[in-house]
């Protein structure tokens, strides 16, 4: 199914399949939410940014919260995928730690500023938002903890606490690096944090070698 929108303005008058139109609306909403936050963002502005009428926007998303949640869930899924792939990409544990740290730096450094919705949302009091944000942390921690449990002589509770530390350090360091206008090259920043983490995890616990 294709949609026709107004003939004036950027993107107006174009016929797009429903999935393509939805992607266009999400991209416009991302720009507005990242710049203004949830409370200051308006559906009028999002529709204007997308080059559609408000009725077209509401055909896809019944309200601002539904639109925000669609974006937030998308970004949470992306972050969890990055962390999970970082752990699965190699059997070398030092490389896994570096990959995990790098996943957070790459996520924060993305052009869409998706991290602002996940880590800096101004709607944390909304239960749906809080649940999504907690899922971003817990699923990432689960992926890392599963590896630590399998490869180190640690029980699940200790492995999970170490994973929480790695996730927290990676997230905070990546955001600080960005706020400092990328004062260090990203690869150097990743190396600094991953070396710090590896000295603690790899030096303090006997990881079993992999072939």
PDB file of C-alpha atoms in Angstrom:
ATOM      1  CA  UNK A   1       0.000   0.000   0.000  1.00  0.00           C
ATOM      2  CA  UNK A   2       1.311   3.439  -0.949  1.00  0.00           C
ATOM      3  CA  UNK A   3       0.445   6.791   0.542  1.00  0.00           C
ATOM      4  CA  UNK A   4       0.164  10.206  -1.045  1.00  0.00           C
ATOM      5  CA  UNK A   5       0.911  13.301   1.028  1.00  0.00           C
ATOM      6  CA  UNK A   6       0.628  16.992   0.506  1.00  0.00           C
ATOM      7  CA  UNK A   7       2.218  18.528  -2.550  1.00  0.00           C
ATOM      8  CA  UNK A   8       4.075  21.378  -0.836  1.00  0.00           C
ATOM      9  CA  UNK A   9       7.251  21.032   1.242  1.00  0.00           C
ATOM     10  CA  UNK A  10      10.120  18.622   1.419  1.00  0.00           C
ATOM     11  CA  UNK A  11       9.006  15.091   0.726  1.00  0.00           C
ATOM     12  CA  UNK A  12       5.412  16.081   0.094  1.00  0.00           C
ATOM     13  CA  UNK A  13       3.552  14.705  -2.870  1.00  0.00           C
ATOM     14  CA  UNK A  14       5.671  11.551  -2.915  1.00  0.00           C
ATOM     15  CA  UNK A  15       4.049   8.139  -2.861  1.00  0.00           C
ATOM     16  CA  UNK A  16       5.709   5.767  -0.446  1.00  0.00           C
ATOM     17  CA  UNK A  17       4.945   2.236   0.713  1.00  0.00           C
ATOM     18  CA  UNK A  18       3.678   2.126   4.262  1.00  0.00           C
ATOM     19  CA  UNK A  19       6.924   0.691   5.651  1.00  0.00           C
ATOM     20  CA  UNK A  20       8.984   3.383   3.930  1.00  0.00           C
ATOM     21  CA  UNK A  21       6.661   6.102   5.209  1.00  0.00           C
ATOM     22  CA  UNK A  22       6.945   4.742   8.742  1.00  0.00           C
ATOM     23  CA  UNK A  23      10.735   4.794   8.495  1.00  0.00           C
ATOM     24  CA  UNK A  24      10.599   8.383   7.249  1.00  0.00           C
ATOM     25  CA  UNK A  25       8.389   9.414  10.165  1.00  0.00           C
ATOM     26  CA  UNK A  26      10.652   7.703  12.688  1.00  0.00           C
ATOM     27  CA  UNK A  27      13.704   9.473  11.260  1.00  0.00           C
ATOM     28  CA  UNK A  28      11.966  12.840  11.524  1.00  0.00           C
ATOM     29  CA  UNK A  29      10.799  12.103  15.047  1.00  0.00           C
ATOM     30  CA  UNK A  30      14.320  11.067  16.043  1.00  0.00           C
ATOM     31  CA  UNK A  31      15.669  14.455  14.980  1.00  0.00           C
ATOM     32  CA  UNK A  32      12.993  16.323  16.926  1.00  0.00           C
ATOM     33  CA  UNK A  33      13.125  14.202  20.092  1.00  0.00           C
ATOM     34  CA  UNK A  34      16.938  14.257  20.183  1.00  0.00           C
ATOM     35  CA  UNK A  35      16.989  18.037  19.812  1.00  0.00           C
ATOM     36  CA  UNK A  36      14.061  18.958  22.080  1.00  0.00           C
ATOM     37  CA  UNK A  37      13.344  16.039  24.383  1.00  0.00           C
ATOM     38  CA  UNK A  38       9.955  14.424  24.703  1.00  0.00           C
ATOM     39  CA  UNK A  39       8.078  17.189  26.492  1.00  0.00           C
ATOM     40  CA  UNK A  40       9.111  20.034  24.179  1.00  0.00           C
ATOM     41  CA  UNK A  41       8.619  18.028  20.994  1.00  0.00           C
ATOM     42  CA  UNK A  42       5.368  18.523  19.107  1.00  0.00           C
ATOM     43  CA  UNK A  43       3.578  16.327  16.612  1.00  0.00           C
ATOM     44  CA  UNK A  44       3.177  19.397  14.380  1.00  0.00           C
ATOM     45  CA  UNK A  45       6.944  19.824  14.235  1.00  0.00           C
ATOM     46  CA  UNK A  46       7.510  16.131  13.582  1.00  0.00           C
ATOM     47  CA  UNK A  47       4.977  16.109  10.747  1.00  0.00           C
ATOM     48  CA  UNK A  48       6.561  19.224   9.273  1.00  0.00           C
ATOM     49  CA  UNK A  49      10.045  17.712   9.532  1.00  0.00           C
ATOM     50  CA  UNK A  50       8.822  14.586   7.757  1.00  0.00           C
ATOM     51  CA  UNK A  51       7.020  16.593   5.093  1.00  0.00           C
ATOM     52  CA  UNK A  52       3.616  15.070   5.814  1.00  0.00           C
ATOM     53  CA  UNK A  53       0.300  16.220   7.196  1.00  0.00           C
ATOM     54  CA  UNK A  54      -0.612  15.447  10.802  1.00  0.00           C
ATOM     55  CA  UNK A  55      -3.364  13.021   9.704  1.00  0.00           C
ATOM     56  CA  UNK A  56      -0.721  10.957   7.895  1.00  0.00           C
ATOM     57  CA  UNK A  57       1.443  10.961  11.024  1.00  0.00           C
ATOM     58  CA  UNK A  58      -1.504   9.836  13.150  1.00  0.00           C
ATOM     59  CA  UNK A  59      -2.305   7.043  10.697  1.00  0.00           C
ATOM     60  CA  UNK A  60       0.965   5.445  11.755  1.00  0.00           C
ATOM     61  CA  UNK A  61       1.203   6.516  15.396  1.00  0.00           C
ATOM     62  CA  UNK A  62      -1.904   7.306  17.463  1.00  0.00           C
ATOM     63  CA  UNK A  63      -0.020   9.654  19.771  1.00  0.00           C
ATOM     64  CA  UNK A  64       3.326  11.133  20.743  1.00  0.00           C
ATOM     65  CA  UNK A  65       4.037   8.469  23.370  1.00  0.00           C
ATOM     66  CA  UNK A  66       3.478   5.641  20.876  1.00  0.00           C
ATOM     67  CA  UNK A  67       5.843   7.346  18.436  1.00  0.00           C
ATOM     68  CA  UNK A  68       8.454   7.852  21.152  1.00  0.00           C
ATOM     69  CA  UNK A  69       8.188   4.236  22.288  1.00  0.00           C
ATOM     70  CA  UNK A  70       8.572   2.939  18.735  1.00  0.00           C
ATOM     71  CA  UNK A  71      11.844   4.834  18.499  1.00  0.00           C
ATOM     72  CA  UNK A  72      13.045   3.891  21.962  1.00  0.00           C
ATOM     73  CA  UNK A  73      12.364   0.188  21.440  1.00  0.00           C
ATOM     74  CA  UNK A  74      14.198   0.343  18.109  1.00  0.00           C
ATOM     75  CA  UNK A  75      17.252   1.930  19.714  1.00  0.00           C
ATOM     76  CA  UNK A  76      17.266  -0.453  22.667  1.00  0.00           C
ATOM     77  CA  UNK A  77      17.163  -3.396  20.261  1.00  0.00           C
ATOM     78  CA  UNK A  78      20.075  -1.888  18.338  1.00  0.00           C
ATOM     79  CA  UNK A  79      22.210  -1.443  21.463  1.00  0.00           C
ATOM     80  CA  UNK A  80      21.521  -4.964  22.711  1.00  0.00           C
ATOM     81  CA  UNK A  81      22.319  -6.341  19.271  1.00  0.00           C
ATOM     82  CA  UNK A  82      25.639  -4.464  19.222  1.00  0.00           C
ATOM     83  CA  UNK A  83      26.659  -5.788  22.633  1.00  0.00           C
ATOM     84  CA  UNK A  84      25.561  -9.351  21.878  1.00  0.00           C
ATOM     85  CA  UNK A  85      27.427  -9.374  18.570  1.00  0.00           C
ATOM     86  CA  UNK A  86      30.487  -7.952  20.334  1.00  0.00           C
ATOM     87  CA  UNK A  87      30.547 -10.935  22.666  1.00  0.00           C
ATOM     88  CA  UNK A  88      29.844 -13.475  19.917  1.00  0.00           C
ATOM     89  CA  UNK A  89      32.374 -12.103  17.419  1.00  0.00           C
ATOM     90  CA  UNK A  90      35.407 -13.734  19.004  1.00  0.00           C
ATOM     91  CA  UNK A  91      36.436 -16.342  21.543  1.00  0.00           C
ATOM     92  CA  UNK A  92      39.323 -14.172  22.755  1.00  0.00           C
ATOM     93  CA  UNK A  93      38.222 -12.720  26.082  1.00  0.00           C
ATOM     94  CA  UNK A  94      40.355  -9.587  25.943  1.00  0.00           C
ATOM     95  CA  UNK A  95      38.942  -8.849  22.494  1.00  0.00           C
ATOM     96  CA  UNK A  96      35.440  -9.435  23.833  1.00  0.00           C
ATOM     97  CA  UNK A  97      35.958  -6.786  26.515  1.00  0.00           C
ATOM     98  CA  UNK A  98      37.244  -4.341  23.922  1.00  0.00           C
ATOM     99  CA  UNK A  99      34.346  -5.133  21.604  1.00  0.00           C
ATOM    100  CA  UNK A 100      31.831  -4.534  24.397  1.00  0.00           C
ATOM    101  CA  UNK A 101      33.356  -1.157  25.212  1.00  0.00           C
ATOM    102  CA  UNK A 102      33.485  -0.321  21.520  1.00  0.00           C
ATOM    103  CA  UNK A 103      29.819  -1.191  21.105  1.00  0.00           C
ATOM    104  CA  UNK A 104      28.889   1.575  23.542  1.00  0.00           C
ATOM    105  CA  UNK A 105      31.230   4.114  21.969  1.00  0.00           C
ATOM    106  CA  UNK A 106      29.873   3.331  18.496  1.00  0.00           C
ATOM    107  CA  UNK A 107      26.286   3.578  19.733  1.00  0.00           C
ATOM    108  CA  UNK A 108      26.880   6.932  21.420  1.00  0.00           C
ATOM    109  CA  UNK A 109      28.794   8.217  18.392  1.00  0.00           C
ATOM    110  CA  UNK A 110      25.975   7.441  15.954  1.00  0.00           C
ATOM    111  CA  UNK A 111      24.706  10.255  13.753  1.00  0.00           C
ATOM    112  CA  UNK A 112      21.106   9.782  14.897  1.00  0.00           C
ATOM    113  CA  UNK A 113      21.936  10.536  18.559  1.00  0.00           C
ATOM    114  CA  UNK A 114      19.855   7.504  19.490  1.00  0.00           C
ATOM    115  CA  UNK A 115      21.691   7.300  22.798  1.00  0.00           C
ATOM    116  CA  UNK A 116      19.911  10.429  24.026  1.00  0.00           C
ATOM    117  CA  UNK A 117      16.612   8.554  24.118  1.00  0.00           C
ATOM    118  CA  UNK A 118      18.140   5.496  25.801  1.00  0.00           C
ATOM    119  CA  UNK A 119      20.459   7.172  28.313  1.00  0.00           C
ATOM    120  CA  UNK A 120      19.134  10.731  28.679  1.00  0.00           C
ATOM    121  CA  UNK A 121      15.367  10.441  28.296  1.00  0.00           C
ATOM    122  CA  UNK A 122      13.311  13.167  29.950  1.00  0.00           C
ATOM    123  CA  UNK A 123      10.410  10.709  30.254  1.00  0.00           C
ATOM    124  CA  UNK A 124      11.858   8.238  32.751  1.00  0.00           C
ATOM    125  CA  UNK A 125       8.787   8.597  34.956  1.00  0.00           C
ATOM    126  CA  UNK A 126       6.696   6.844  32.311  1.00  0.00           C
ATOM    127  CA  UNK A 127       6.598   3.088  33.120  1.00  0.00           C
ATOM    128  CA  UNK A 128       6.863   2.007  29.481  1.00  0.00           C
ATOM    129  CA  UNK A 129       9.950   4.159  29.013  1.00  0.00           C
ATOM    130  CA  UNK A 130      11.511   2.984  32.255  1.00  0.00           C
ATOM    131  CA  UNK A 131      10.952  -0.639  31.275  1.00  0.00           C
ATOM    132  CA  UNK A 132      12.629  -0.107  27.902  1.00  0.00           C
ATOM    133  CA  UNK A 133      15.613   1.676  29.449  1.00  0.00           C
ATOM    134  CA  UNK A 134      16.019  -1.077  32.031  1.00  0.00           C
ATOM    135  CA  UNK A 135      15.877  -3.653  29.242  1.00  0.00           C
ATOM    136  CA  UNK A 136      18.763  -1.892  27.481  1.00  0.00           C
ATOM    137  CA  UNK A 137      20.918  -2.402  30.561  1.00  0.00           C
ATOM    138  CA  UNK A 138      19.695  -5.810  31.689  1.00  0.00           C
ATOM    139  CA  UNK A 139      19.899  -7.477  28.264  1.00  0.00           C
ATOM    140  CA  UNK A 140      23.391  -6.107  27.695  1.00  0.00           C
ATOM    141  CA  UNK A 141      24.449  -7.249  31.157  1.00  0.00           C
ATOM    142  CA  UNK A 142      22.962 -10.696  30.473  1.00  0.00           C
ATOM    143  CA  UNK A 143      24.972 -11.074  27.261  1.00  0.00           C
ATOM    144  CA  UNK A 144      28.234 -10.166  28.997  1.00  0.00           C
ATOM    145  CA  UNK A 145      27.514 -12.096  32.197  1.00  0.00           C
ATOM    146  CA  UNK A 146      26.794 -15.284  30.271  1.00  0.00           C
ATOM    147  CA  UNK A 147      30.272 -15.121  28.761  1.00  0.00           C
ATOM    148  CA  UNK A 148      31.956 -14.352  32.077  1.00  0.00           C
ATOM    149  CA  UNK A 149      30.114 -17.200  33.784  1.00  0.00           C
ATOM    150  CA  UNK A 150      31.113 -19.622  31.051  1.00  0.00           C
ATOM    151  CA  UNK A 151      34.769 -18.606  30.905  1.00  0.00           C
ATOM    152  CA  UNK A 152      35.672 -17.689  34.489  1.00  0.00           C
ATOM    153  CA  UNK A 153      35.436 -19.538  37.763  1.00  0.00           C
ATOM    154  CA  UNK A 154      32.624 -17.298  38.979  1.00  0.00           C
ATOM    155  CA  UNK A 155      29.059 -17.900  40.004  1.00  0.00           C
ATOM    156  CA  UNK A 156      26.216 -16.102  38.265  1.00  0.00           C
ATOM    157  CA  UNK A 157      25.869 -13.327  40.877  1.00  0.00           C
ATOM    158  CA  UNK A 158      29.534 -12.354  40.725  1.00  0.00           C
ATOM    159  CA  UNK A 159      29.655 -12.587  36.948  1.00  0.00           C
ATOM    160  CA  UNK A 160      26.590 -10.390  36.660  1.00  0.00           C
ATOM    161  CA  UNK A 161      28.037  -7.755  38.984  1.00  0.00           C
ATOM    162  CA  UNK A 162      31.204  -7.629  36.900  1.00  0.00           C
ATOM    163  CA  UNK A 163      29.067  -7.273  33.770  1.00  0.00           C
ATOM    164  CA  UNK A 164      27.142  -4.398  35.369  1.00  0.00           C
ATOM    165  CA  UNK A 165      30.461  -2.689  36.075  1.00  0.00           C
ATOM    166  CA  UNK A 166      31.633  -3.092  32.490  1.00  0.00           C
ATOM    167  CA  UNK A 167      28.339  -1.820  31.078  1.00  0.00           C
ATOM    168  CA  UNK A 168      28.263   1.147  33.439  1.00  0.00           C
ATOM    169  CA  UNK A 169      31.867   2.138  32.790  1.00  0.00           C
ATOM    170  CA  UNK A 170      31.443   1.800  29.033  1.00  0.00           C
ATOM    171  CA  UNK A 171      28.262   3.859  28.906  1.00  0.00           C
ATOM    172  CA  UNK A 172      29.480   6.672  31.162  1.00  0.00           C
ATOM    173  CA  UNK A 173      32.898   6.844  29.514  1.00  0.00           C
ATOM    174  CA  UNK A 174      31.403   6.954  26.016  1.00  0.00           C
ATOM    175  CA  UNK A 175      29.008   9.750  26.915  1.00  0.00           C
ATOM    176  CA  UNK A 176      31.779  11.692  28.659  1.00  0.00           C
ATOM    177  CA  UNK A 177      34.023  11.302  25.614  1.00  0.00           C
ATOM    178  CA  UNK A 178      31.284  12.679  23.365  1.00  0.00           C
ATOM    179  CA  UNK A 179      30.490  15.552  25.760  1.00  0.00           C
ATOM    180  CA  UNK A 180      34.196  16.447  25.687  1.00  0.00           C
ATOM    181  CA  UNK A 181      33.897  16.901  21.927  1.00  0.00           C
ATOM    182  CA  UNK A 182      35.790  13.712  21.129  1.00  0.00           C
ATOM    183  CA  UNK A 183      39.027  15.127  22.562  1.00  0.00           C
ATOM    184  CA  UNK A 184      40.680  11.747  21.994  1.00  0.00           C
ATOM    185  CA  UNK A 185      40.407   9.646  18.850  1.00  0.00           C
ATOM    186  CA  UNK A 186      37.649   7.111  19.412  1.00  0.00           C
ATOM    187  CA  UNK A 187      39.928   4.092  19.040  1.00  0.00           C
ATOM    188  CA  UNK A 188      42.296   5.478  21.656  1.00  0.00           C
ATOM    189  CA  UNK A 189      39.409   6.158  24.039  1.00  0.00           C
ATOM    190  CA  UNK A 190      38.086   2.613  23.555  1.00  0.00           C
ATOM    191  CA  UNK A 191      41.555   1.193  24.199  1.00  0.00           C
ATOM    192  CA  UNK A 192      41.923   3.170  27.423  1.00  0.00           C
ATOM    193  CA  UNK A 193      38.630   1.977  28.886  1.00  0.00           C
ATOM    194  CA  UNK A 194      38.915  -1.592  27.643  1.00  0.00           C
ATOM    195  CA  UNK A 195      42.462  -1.924  29.014  1.00  0.00           C
ATOM    196  CA  UNK A 196      41.256  -0.651  32.376  1.00  0.00           C
ATOM    197  CA  UNK A 197      38.373  -3.116  32.363  1.00  0.00           C
ATOM    198  CA  UNK A 198      40.526  -6.019  31.216  1.00  0.00           C
ATOM    199  CA  UNK A 199      43.074  -5.447  33.986  1.00  0.00           C
ATOM    200  CA  UNK A 200      40.261  -5.871  36.476  1.00  0.00           C
ATOM    201  CA  UNK A 201      38.378  -8.729  34.840  1.00  0.00           C
ATOM    202  CA  UNK A 202      41.213 -10.577  33.133  1.00  0.00           C
ATOM    203  CA  UNK A 203      43.780 -10.010  35.867  1.00  0.00           C
ATOM    204  CA  UNK A 204      41.590 -10.876  38.808  1.00  0.00           C
ATOM    205  CA  UNK A 205      39.880 -14.029  37.584  1.00  0.00           C
ATOM    206  CA  UNK A 206      41.148 -17.147  35.804  1.00  0.00           C
ATOM    207  CA  UNK A 207      39.559 -17.101  32.371  1.00  0.00           C
ATOM    208  CA  UNK A 208      39.808 -20.422  30.630  1.00  0.00           C
ATOM    209  CA  UNK A 209      41.688 -20.204  27.315  1.00  0.00           C
ATOM    210  CA  UNK A 210      39.929 -20.926  24.018  1.00  0.00           C
ATOM    211  CA  UNK A 211      41.388 -22.717  21.080  1.00  0.00           C
TER     212      UNK A 211
END
